Short mmCIF file of C-alpha atoms in Angstrom, two decimals:
data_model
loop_
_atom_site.label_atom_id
_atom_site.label_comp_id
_atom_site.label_asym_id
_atom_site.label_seq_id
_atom_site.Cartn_x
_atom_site.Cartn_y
_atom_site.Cartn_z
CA UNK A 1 -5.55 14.99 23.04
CA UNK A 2 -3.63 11.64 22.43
CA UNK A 3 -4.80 8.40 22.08
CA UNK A 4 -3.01 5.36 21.97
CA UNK A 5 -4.20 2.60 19.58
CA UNK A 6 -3.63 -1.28 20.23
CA UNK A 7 -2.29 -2.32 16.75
CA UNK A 8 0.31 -5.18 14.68
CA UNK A 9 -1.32 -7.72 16.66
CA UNK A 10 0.65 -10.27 14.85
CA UNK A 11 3.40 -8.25 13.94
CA UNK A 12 4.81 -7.15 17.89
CA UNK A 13 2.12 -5.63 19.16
CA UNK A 14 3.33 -1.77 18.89
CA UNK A 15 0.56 0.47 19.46
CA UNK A 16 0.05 3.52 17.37
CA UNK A 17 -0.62 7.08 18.22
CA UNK A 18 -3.12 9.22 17.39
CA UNK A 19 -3.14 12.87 18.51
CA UNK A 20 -5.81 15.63 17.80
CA UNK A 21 -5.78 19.45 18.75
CA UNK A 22 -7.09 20.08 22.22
CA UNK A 23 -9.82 22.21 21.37
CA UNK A 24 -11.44 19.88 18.98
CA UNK A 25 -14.50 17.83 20.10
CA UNK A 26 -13.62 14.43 20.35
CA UNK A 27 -15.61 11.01 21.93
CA UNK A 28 -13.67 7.62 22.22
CA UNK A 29 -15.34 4.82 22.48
CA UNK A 30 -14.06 1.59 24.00
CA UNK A 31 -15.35 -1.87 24.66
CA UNK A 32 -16.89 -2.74 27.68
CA UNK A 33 -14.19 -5.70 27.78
CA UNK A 34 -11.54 -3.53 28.26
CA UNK A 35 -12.81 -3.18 31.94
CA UNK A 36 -12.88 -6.86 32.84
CA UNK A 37 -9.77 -8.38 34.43
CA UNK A 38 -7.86 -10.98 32.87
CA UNK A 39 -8.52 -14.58 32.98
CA UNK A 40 -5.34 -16.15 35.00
CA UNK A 41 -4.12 -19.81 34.49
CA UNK A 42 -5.58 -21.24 37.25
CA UNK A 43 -9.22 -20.28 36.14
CA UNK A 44 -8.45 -21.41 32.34
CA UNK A 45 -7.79 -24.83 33.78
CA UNK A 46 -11.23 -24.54 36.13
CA UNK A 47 -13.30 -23.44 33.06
CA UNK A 48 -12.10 -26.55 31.09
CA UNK A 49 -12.83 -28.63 34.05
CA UNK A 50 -16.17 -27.73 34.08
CA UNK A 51 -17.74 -27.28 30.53
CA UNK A 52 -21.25 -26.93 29.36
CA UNK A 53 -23.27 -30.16 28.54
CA UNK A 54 -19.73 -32.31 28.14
CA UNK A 55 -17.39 -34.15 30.88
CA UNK A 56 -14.68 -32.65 31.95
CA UNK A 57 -11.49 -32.49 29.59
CA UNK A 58 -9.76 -35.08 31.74
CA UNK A 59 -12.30 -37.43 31.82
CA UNK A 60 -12.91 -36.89 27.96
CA UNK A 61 -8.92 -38.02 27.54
CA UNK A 62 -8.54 -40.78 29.41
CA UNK A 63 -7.56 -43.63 26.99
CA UNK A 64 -7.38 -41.59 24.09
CA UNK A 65 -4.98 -42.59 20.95
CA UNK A 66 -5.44 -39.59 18.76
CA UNK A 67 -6.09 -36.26 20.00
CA UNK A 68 -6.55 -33.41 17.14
CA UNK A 69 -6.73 -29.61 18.65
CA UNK A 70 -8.31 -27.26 15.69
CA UNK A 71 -7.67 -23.55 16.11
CA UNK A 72 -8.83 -20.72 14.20
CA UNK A 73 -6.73 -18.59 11.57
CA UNK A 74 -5.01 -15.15 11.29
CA UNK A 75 -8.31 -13.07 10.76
CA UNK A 76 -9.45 -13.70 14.27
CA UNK A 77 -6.71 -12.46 17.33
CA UNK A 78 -8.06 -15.15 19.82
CA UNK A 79 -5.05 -16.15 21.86
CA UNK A 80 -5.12 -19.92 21.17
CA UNK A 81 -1.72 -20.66 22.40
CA UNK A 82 -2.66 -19.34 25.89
CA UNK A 83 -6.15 -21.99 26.13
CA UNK A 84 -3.77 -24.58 24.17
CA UNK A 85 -0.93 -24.85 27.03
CA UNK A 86 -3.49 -25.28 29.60
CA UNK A 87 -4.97 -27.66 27.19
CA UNK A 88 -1.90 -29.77 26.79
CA UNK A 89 -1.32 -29.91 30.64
CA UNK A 90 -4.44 -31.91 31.17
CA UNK A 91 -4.55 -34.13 28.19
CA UNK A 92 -0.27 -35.24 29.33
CA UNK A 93 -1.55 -35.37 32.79
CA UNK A 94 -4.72 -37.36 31.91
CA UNK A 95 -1.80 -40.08 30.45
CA UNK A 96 -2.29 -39.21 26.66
CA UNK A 97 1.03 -39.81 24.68
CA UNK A 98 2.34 -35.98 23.30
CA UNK A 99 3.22 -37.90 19.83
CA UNK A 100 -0.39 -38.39 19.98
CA UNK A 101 -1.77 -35.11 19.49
CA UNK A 102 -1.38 -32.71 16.76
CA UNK A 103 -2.80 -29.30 15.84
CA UNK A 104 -4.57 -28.21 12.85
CA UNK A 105 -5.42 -24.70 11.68
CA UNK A 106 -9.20 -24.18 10.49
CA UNK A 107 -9.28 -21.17 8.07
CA UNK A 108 -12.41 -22.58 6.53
CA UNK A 109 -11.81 -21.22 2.65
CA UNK A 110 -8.85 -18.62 3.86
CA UNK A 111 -6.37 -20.45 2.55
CA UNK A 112 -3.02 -22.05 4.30
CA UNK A 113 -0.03 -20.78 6.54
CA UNK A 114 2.88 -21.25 7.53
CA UNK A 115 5.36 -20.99 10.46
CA UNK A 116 4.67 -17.04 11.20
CA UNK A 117 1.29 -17.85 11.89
CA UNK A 118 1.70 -20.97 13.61
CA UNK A 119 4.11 -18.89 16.19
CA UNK A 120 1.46 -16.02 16.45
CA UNK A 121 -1.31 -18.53 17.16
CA UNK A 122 0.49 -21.80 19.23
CA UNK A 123 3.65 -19.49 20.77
CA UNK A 124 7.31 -21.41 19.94
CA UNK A 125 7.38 -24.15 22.41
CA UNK A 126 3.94 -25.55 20.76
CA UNK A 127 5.37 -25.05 17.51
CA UNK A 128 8.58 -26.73 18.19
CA UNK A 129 7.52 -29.56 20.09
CA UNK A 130 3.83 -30.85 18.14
CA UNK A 131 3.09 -31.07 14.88
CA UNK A 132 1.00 -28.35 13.06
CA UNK A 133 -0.86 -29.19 10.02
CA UNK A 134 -2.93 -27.44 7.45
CA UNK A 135 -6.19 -27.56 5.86
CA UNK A 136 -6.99 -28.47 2.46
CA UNK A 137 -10.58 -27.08 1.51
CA UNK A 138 -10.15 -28.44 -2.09
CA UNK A 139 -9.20 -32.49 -1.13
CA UNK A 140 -8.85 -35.20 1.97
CA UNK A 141 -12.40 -34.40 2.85
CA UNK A 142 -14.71 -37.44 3.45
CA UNK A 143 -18.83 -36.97 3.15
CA UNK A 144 -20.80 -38.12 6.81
CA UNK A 145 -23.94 -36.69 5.51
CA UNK A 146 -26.08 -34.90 3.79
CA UNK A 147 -28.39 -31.80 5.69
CA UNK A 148 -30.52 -29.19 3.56
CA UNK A 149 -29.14 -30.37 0.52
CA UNK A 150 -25.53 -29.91 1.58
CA UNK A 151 -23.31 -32.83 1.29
CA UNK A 152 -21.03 -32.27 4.61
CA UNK A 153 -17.58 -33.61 3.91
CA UNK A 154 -15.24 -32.77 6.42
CA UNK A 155 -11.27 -33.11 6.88
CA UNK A 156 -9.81 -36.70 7.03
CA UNK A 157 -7.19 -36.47 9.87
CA UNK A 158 -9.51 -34.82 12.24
CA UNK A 159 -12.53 -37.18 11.35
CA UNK A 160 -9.98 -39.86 12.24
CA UNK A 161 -8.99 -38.44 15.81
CA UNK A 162 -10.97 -40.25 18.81
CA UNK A 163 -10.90 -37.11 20.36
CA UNK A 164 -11.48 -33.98 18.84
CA UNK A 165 -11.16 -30.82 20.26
CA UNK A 166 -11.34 -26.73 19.18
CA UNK A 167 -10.10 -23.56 20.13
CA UNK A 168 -11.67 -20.13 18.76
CA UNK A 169 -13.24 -17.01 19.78
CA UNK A 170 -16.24 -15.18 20.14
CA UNK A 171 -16.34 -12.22 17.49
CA UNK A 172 -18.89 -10.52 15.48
CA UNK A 173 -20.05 -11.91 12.44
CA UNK A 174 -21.92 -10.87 9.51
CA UNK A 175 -23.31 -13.59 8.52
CA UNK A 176 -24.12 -15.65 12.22
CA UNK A 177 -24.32 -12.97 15.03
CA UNK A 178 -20.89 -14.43 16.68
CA UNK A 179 -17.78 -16.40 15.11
CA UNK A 180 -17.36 -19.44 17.49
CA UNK A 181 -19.37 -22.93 18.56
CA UNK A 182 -19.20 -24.82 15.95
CA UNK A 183 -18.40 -22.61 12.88
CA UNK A 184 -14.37 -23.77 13.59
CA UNK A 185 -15.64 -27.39 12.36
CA UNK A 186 -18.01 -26.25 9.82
CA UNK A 187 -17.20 -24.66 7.74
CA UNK A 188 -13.66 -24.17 9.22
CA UNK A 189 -12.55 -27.70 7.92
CA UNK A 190 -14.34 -28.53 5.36
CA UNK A 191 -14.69 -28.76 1.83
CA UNK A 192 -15.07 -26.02 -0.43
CA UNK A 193 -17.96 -27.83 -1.93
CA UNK A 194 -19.72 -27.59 1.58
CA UNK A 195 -18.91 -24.61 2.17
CA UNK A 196 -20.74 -23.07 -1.01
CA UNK A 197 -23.75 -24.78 -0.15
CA UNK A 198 -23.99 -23.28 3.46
CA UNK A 199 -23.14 -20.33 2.10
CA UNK A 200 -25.51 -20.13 -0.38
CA UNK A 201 -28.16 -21.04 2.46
CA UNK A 202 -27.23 -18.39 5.04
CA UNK A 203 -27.05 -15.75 2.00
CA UNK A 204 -31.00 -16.83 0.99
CA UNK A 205 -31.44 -16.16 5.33
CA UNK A 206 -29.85 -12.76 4.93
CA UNK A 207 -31.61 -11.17 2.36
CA UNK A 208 -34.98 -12.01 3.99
CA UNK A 209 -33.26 -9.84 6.28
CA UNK A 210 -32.77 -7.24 4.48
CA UNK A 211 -29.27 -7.31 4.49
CA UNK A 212 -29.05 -5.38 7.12
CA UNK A 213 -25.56 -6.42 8.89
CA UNK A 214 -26.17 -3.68 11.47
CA UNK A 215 -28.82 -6.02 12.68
CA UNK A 216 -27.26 -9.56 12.02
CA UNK A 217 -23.69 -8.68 13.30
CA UNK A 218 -22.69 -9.11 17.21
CA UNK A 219 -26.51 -10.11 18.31
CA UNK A 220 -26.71 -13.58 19.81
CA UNK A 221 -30.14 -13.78 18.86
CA UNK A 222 -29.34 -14.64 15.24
CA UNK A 223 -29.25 -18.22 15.68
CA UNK A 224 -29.83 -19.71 12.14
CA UNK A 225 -26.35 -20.47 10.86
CA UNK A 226 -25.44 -22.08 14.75
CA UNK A 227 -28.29 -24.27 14.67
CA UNK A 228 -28.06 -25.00 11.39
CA UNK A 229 -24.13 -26.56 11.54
CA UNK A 230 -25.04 -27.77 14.96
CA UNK A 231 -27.04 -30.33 13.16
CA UNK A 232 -24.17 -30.94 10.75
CA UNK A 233 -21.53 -31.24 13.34
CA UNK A 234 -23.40 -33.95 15.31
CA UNK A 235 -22.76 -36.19 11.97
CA UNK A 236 -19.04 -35.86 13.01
CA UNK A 237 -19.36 -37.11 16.53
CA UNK A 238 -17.98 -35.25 20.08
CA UNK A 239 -16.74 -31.99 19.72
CA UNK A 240 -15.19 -30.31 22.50
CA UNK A 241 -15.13 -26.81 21.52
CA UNK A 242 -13.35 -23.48 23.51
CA UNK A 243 -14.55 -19.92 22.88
CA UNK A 244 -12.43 -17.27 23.77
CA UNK A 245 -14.05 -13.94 24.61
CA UNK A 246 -11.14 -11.13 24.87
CA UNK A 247 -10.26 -7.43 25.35
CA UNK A 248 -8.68 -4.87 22.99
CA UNK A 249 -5.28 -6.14 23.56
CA UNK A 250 -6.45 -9.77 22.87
CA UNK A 251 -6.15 -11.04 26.49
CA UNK A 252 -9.02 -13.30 27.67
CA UNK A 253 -11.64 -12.23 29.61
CA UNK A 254 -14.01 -15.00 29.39
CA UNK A 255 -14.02 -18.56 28.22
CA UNK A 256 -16.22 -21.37 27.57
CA UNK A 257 -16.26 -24.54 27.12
CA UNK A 258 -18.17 -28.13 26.34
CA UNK A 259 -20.43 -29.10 23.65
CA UNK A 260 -20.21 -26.38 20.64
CA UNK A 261 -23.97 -25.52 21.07
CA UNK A 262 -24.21 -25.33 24.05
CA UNK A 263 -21.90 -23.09 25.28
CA UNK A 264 -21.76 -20.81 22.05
CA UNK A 265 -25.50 -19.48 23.61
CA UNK A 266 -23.77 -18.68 26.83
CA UNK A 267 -20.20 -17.29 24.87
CA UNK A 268 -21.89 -15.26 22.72
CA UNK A 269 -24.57 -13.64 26.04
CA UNK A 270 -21.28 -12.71 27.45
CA UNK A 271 -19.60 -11.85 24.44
CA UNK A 272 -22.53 -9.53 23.17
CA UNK A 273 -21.88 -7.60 26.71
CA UNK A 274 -18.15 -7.35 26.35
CA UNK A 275 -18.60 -5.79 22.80
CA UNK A 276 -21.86 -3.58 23.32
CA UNK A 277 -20.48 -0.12 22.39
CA UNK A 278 -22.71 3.05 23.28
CA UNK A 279 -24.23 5.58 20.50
CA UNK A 280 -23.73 8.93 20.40
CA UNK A 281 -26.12 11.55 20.72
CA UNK A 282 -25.24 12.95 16.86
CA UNK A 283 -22.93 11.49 14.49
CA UNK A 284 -19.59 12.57 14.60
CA UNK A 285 -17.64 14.40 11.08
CA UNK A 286 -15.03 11.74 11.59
CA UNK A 287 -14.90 8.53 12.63
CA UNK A 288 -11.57 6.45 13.70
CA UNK A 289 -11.98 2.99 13.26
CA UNK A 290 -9.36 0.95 14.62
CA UNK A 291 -8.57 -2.62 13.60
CA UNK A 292 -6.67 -4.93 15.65
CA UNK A 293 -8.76 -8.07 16.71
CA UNK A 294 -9.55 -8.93 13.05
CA UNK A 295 -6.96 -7.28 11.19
CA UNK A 296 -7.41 -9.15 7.55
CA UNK A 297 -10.96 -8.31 8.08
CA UNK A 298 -10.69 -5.31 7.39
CA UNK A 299 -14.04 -4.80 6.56
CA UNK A 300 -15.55 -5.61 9.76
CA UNK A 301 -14.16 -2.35 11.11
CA UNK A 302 -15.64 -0.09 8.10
CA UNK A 303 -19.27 -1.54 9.08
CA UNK A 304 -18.77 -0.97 12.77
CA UNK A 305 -17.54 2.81 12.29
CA UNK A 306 -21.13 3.55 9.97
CA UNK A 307 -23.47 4.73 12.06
CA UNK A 308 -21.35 6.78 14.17
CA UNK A 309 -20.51 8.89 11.40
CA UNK A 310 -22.45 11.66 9.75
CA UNK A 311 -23.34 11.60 5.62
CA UNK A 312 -20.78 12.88 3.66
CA UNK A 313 -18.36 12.56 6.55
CA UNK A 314 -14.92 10.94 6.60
CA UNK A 315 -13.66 7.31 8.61
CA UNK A 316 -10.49 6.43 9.16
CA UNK A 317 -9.56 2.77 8.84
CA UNK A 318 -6.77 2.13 11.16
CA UNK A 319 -5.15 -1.04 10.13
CA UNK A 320 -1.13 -1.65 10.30
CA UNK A 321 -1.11 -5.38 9.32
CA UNK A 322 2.17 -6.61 7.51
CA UNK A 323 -0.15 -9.52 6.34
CA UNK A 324 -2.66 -7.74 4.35
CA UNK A 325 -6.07 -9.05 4.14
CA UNK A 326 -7.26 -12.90 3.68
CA UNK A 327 -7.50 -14.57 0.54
CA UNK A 328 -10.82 -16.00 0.27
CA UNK A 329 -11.14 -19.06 -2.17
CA UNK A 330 -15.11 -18.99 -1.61
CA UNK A 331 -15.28 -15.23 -2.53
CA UNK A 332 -12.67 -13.32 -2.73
CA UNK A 333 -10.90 -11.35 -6.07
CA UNK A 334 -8.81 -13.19 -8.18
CA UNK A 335 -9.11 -11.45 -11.12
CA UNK A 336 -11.38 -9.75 -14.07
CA UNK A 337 -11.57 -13.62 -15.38
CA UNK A 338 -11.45 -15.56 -12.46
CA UNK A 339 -14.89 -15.18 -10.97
CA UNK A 340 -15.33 -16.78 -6.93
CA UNK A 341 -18.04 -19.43 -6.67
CA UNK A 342 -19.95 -16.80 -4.51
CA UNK A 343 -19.50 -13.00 -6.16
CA UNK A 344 -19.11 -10.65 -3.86
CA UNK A 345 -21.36 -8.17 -5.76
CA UNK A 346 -20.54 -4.57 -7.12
CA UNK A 347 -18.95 -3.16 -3.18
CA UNK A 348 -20.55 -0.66 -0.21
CA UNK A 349 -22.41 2.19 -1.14
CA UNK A 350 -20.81 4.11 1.31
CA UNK A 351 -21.92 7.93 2.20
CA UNK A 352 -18.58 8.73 2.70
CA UNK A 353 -14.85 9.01 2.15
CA UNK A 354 -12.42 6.26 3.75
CA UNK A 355 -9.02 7.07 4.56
CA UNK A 356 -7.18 3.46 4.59
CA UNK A 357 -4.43 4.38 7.36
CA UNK A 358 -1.57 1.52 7.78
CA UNK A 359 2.49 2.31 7.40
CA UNK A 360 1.52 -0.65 4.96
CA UNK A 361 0.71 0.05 1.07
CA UNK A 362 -1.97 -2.48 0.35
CA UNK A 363 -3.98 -1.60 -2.99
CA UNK A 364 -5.42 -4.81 -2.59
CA UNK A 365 -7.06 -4.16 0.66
CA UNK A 366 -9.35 -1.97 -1.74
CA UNK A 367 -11.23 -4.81 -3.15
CA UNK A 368 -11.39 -7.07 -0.29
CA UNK A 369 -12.95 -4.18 1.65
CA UNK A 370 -15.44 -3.93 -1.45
CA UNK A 371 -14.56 -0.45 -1.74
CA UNK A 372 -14.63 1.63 -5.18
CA UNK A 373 -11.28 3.41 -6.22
CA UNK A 374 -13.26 7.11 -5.43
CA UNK A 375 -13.75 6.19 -2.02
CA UNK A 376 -10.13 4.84 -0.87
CA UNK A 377 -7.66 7.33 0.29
CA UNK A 378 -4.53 5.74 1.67
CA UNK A 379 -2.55 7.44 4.46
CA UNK A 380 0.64 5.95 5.21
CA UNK A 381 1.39 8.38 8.69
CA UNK A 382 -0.77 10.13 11.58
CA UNK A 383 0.42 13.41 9.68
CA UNK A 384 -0.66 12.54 6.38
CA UNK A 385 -4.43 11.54 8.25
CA UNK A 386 -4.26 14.86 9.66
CA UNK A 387 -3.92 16.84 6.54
CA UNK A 388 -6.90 15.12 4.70
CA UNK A 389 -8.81 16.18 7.59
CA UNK A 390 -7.80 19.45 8.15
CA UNK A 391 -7.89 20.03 4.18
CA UNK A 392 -11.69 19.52 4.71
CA UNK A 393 -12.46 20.67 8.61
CA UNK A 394 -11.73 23.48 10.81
CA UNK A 395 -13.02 22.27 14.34
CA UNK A 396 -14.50 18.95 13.54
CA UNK A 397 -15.96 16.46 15.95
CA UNK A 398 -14.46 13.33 16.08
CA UNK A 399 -15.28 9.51 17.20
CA UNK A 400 -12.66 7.46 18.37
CA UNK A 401 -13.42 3.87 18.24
CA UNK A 402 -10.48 1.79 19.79
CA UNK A 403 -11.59 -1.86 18.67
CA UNK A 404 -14.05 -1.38 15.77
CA UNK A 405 -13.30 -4.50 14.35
CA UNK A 406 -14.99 -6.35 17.81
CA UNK A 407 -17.44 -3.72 18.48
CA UNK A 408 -21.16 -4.03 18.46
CA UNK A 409 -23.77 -1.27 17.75
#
């Protein structure tokens, strides 16, 4: 049996292939997205036209002298540039100047890019013809308020723009059901001083949880963080915010539009839909988990491959980023010395082994995974996968899932 594997999102989109023995028992599993059809140019434009609880994008230009269009980083493979020429048409044709607008990425505390990105993101006319700036978590932040004990201070150059505007995705989160509404604002450009506090909050709202991610991740009923920075985002003024909701090959399938509230409730109804994966009837010996949409998240994948997979059973990451995974100034590893403002904590108790499979070495991606040195196999081929598993298995049954890293259990 052969299955092929979208993969190197950002790095020319080559899919990889995975092949198992016929006679073995094997289950894939794929989104429900990857049955919708694609979202052509015309009805981009019509979606924009009419957003939720905001005028139209035309109407919303007219007169405007500085336009700033935030888009989300590397970690999420929302195609901005595809939104962002539709985008562009309306604001020229609305009579707004093109030296007049800029773009600005909004990693939040991921650090900053360059011109690989930029292309990945914005596609080479964009990048050619606008200016593309960066986001400095640590500086050029100004405060417009104070919420829950957070002081909110938020990039200069987009706080100076008389018409703001965002483009991001839907995708699950640990932390707030759903990336998207207004989570590209806040904490996406802010400072790293407001982003510890909110952190800090939402971490307090997760343990009375329990922790349990299973439950928190992909459900649009966990509302706390979105309401929370909806609050905080009204100190900045209008924000017209677009949430992309795409397939496995990161096409769009759905897109919203308006104020970031507002139509985050209905992105994230539709997005919990598109991602819904079914269970299986007993866990499976060995789980492949690929990782495409969120490919320097790795993590996201791991979680999502879990309960599909038996105790003392085996997962296969599936993860051929060139890029690596995202540094993380808020909480990520930089060193025995160097401790984050938030610690990560001691990594996933995991009832199982992990085979990390990318044509990549990335020791790194260890750590950032949270992963302990006795659970990390690397695999560099398909072959070298195979031979850990049939080192351990005979006839196992397998679970394919072909986007992990958007899936929903």
């Amino acid at each position: 049996m052969e299955i092929l594997l979208e993969q190197n999102i950002w790095d020319g989109r080559e899919p990889v292939k995975i092949d198992f023995p016929d006679e073995w028992d094997v289950s894939r599993i794929d989104i429900p997205a990857d049955n919708e059809p694609v979202l052509t140019k015309e009805e981009i434009w019509e979606k924009l036209e009419h957003p939720y609880g905001m005028p139209p994008l035309s109407q919303m230009a007219i007169g405007k002298k500085k336009i700033g269009i935030a888009f989300d980083d590397g970690s999420r493979g929302t195609p901005c540039g595809t939104v962002a020429e539709v985008v562009l048409e309306i604001l020229l044709k609305a009579g707004v100047k093109k030296e007049n607008i800029f773009f600005i990425c909004a990693p939040g505390s991921h650090g900053t890019f360059g011109r690989k990105l930029f292309l990945n993101k914005l596609g080479e006319k964009i990048v050619s013809e606008y200016l593309i700036l960066n986001h400095d978590c640590h500086e050029n932040c100004t405060s417009v308020g104070v919420l829950n004990g957070v002081d909110i201070k938020v990039n200069n150059e987009f706080l100076s723009c008389d018409l703001r505007i965002g483009i991001g995705g839907i995708f699950p989160h640990t932390m707030s059901g759903f990336s998207g509404g207004n989570r590209l604002l806040i904490p996406g450009l802010c400072h790293l001083d407001t982003m510890e506090g909110i952190h800090n909050i939402v971490n307090d709202y997760c343990e009375t949880a329990g922790n349990n991610f299973a439950l928190l991740t992909g459900h649009k009923e966990n509302m706390m963080m979105h309401e929370m920075i909806s609050e905080m985002a009204e100190m900045v003024g209008d924000f017209f915010k677009i949430d992309c909701v795409c397939n496995s090959k990161m096409e769009l399938v759905g897109l919203f539009s308006g104020h970031a509230l507002t139509e985050y409730v209905e992105a994230a109804a539709f997005g919990e839909k598109m991602m819904m994966m079914p269970t299986l009837e007993e866990p499976a010996d060995i789980v492949i988990a690929n990782n495409n949409a969120k490919t320097s998240y790795a993590a996201s994948g791991l979680i999502t491959g879990l309960p599909y997979l038996k105790k003392g059973g085996m997962l296969v990451l599936v993860n051929h980023t060139e890029d690596g995974q995202i540094p993380h100034y808020l909480r990520g590893n930089w060193g025995e010395n160097c401790q984050p403002r938030i610690p990560v904590g001691n990594g996933l108790d995991l009832p199982c082994r992990v085979i990390y499979f990318s044509k990549h070495g990335d020791y790194n991606a260890r750590k950032a995974m949270h992963l302990e040195h006795n659970d990390y196999v690397w695999a560099k081929t398909w072959k070298d996968v195979m031979n850990f598993i049939t080192a351990e298995y005979e006839s196992p049954r397998i679970c394919v899932l072909t986007e992990a890293s958007m899936g929903i259990v």
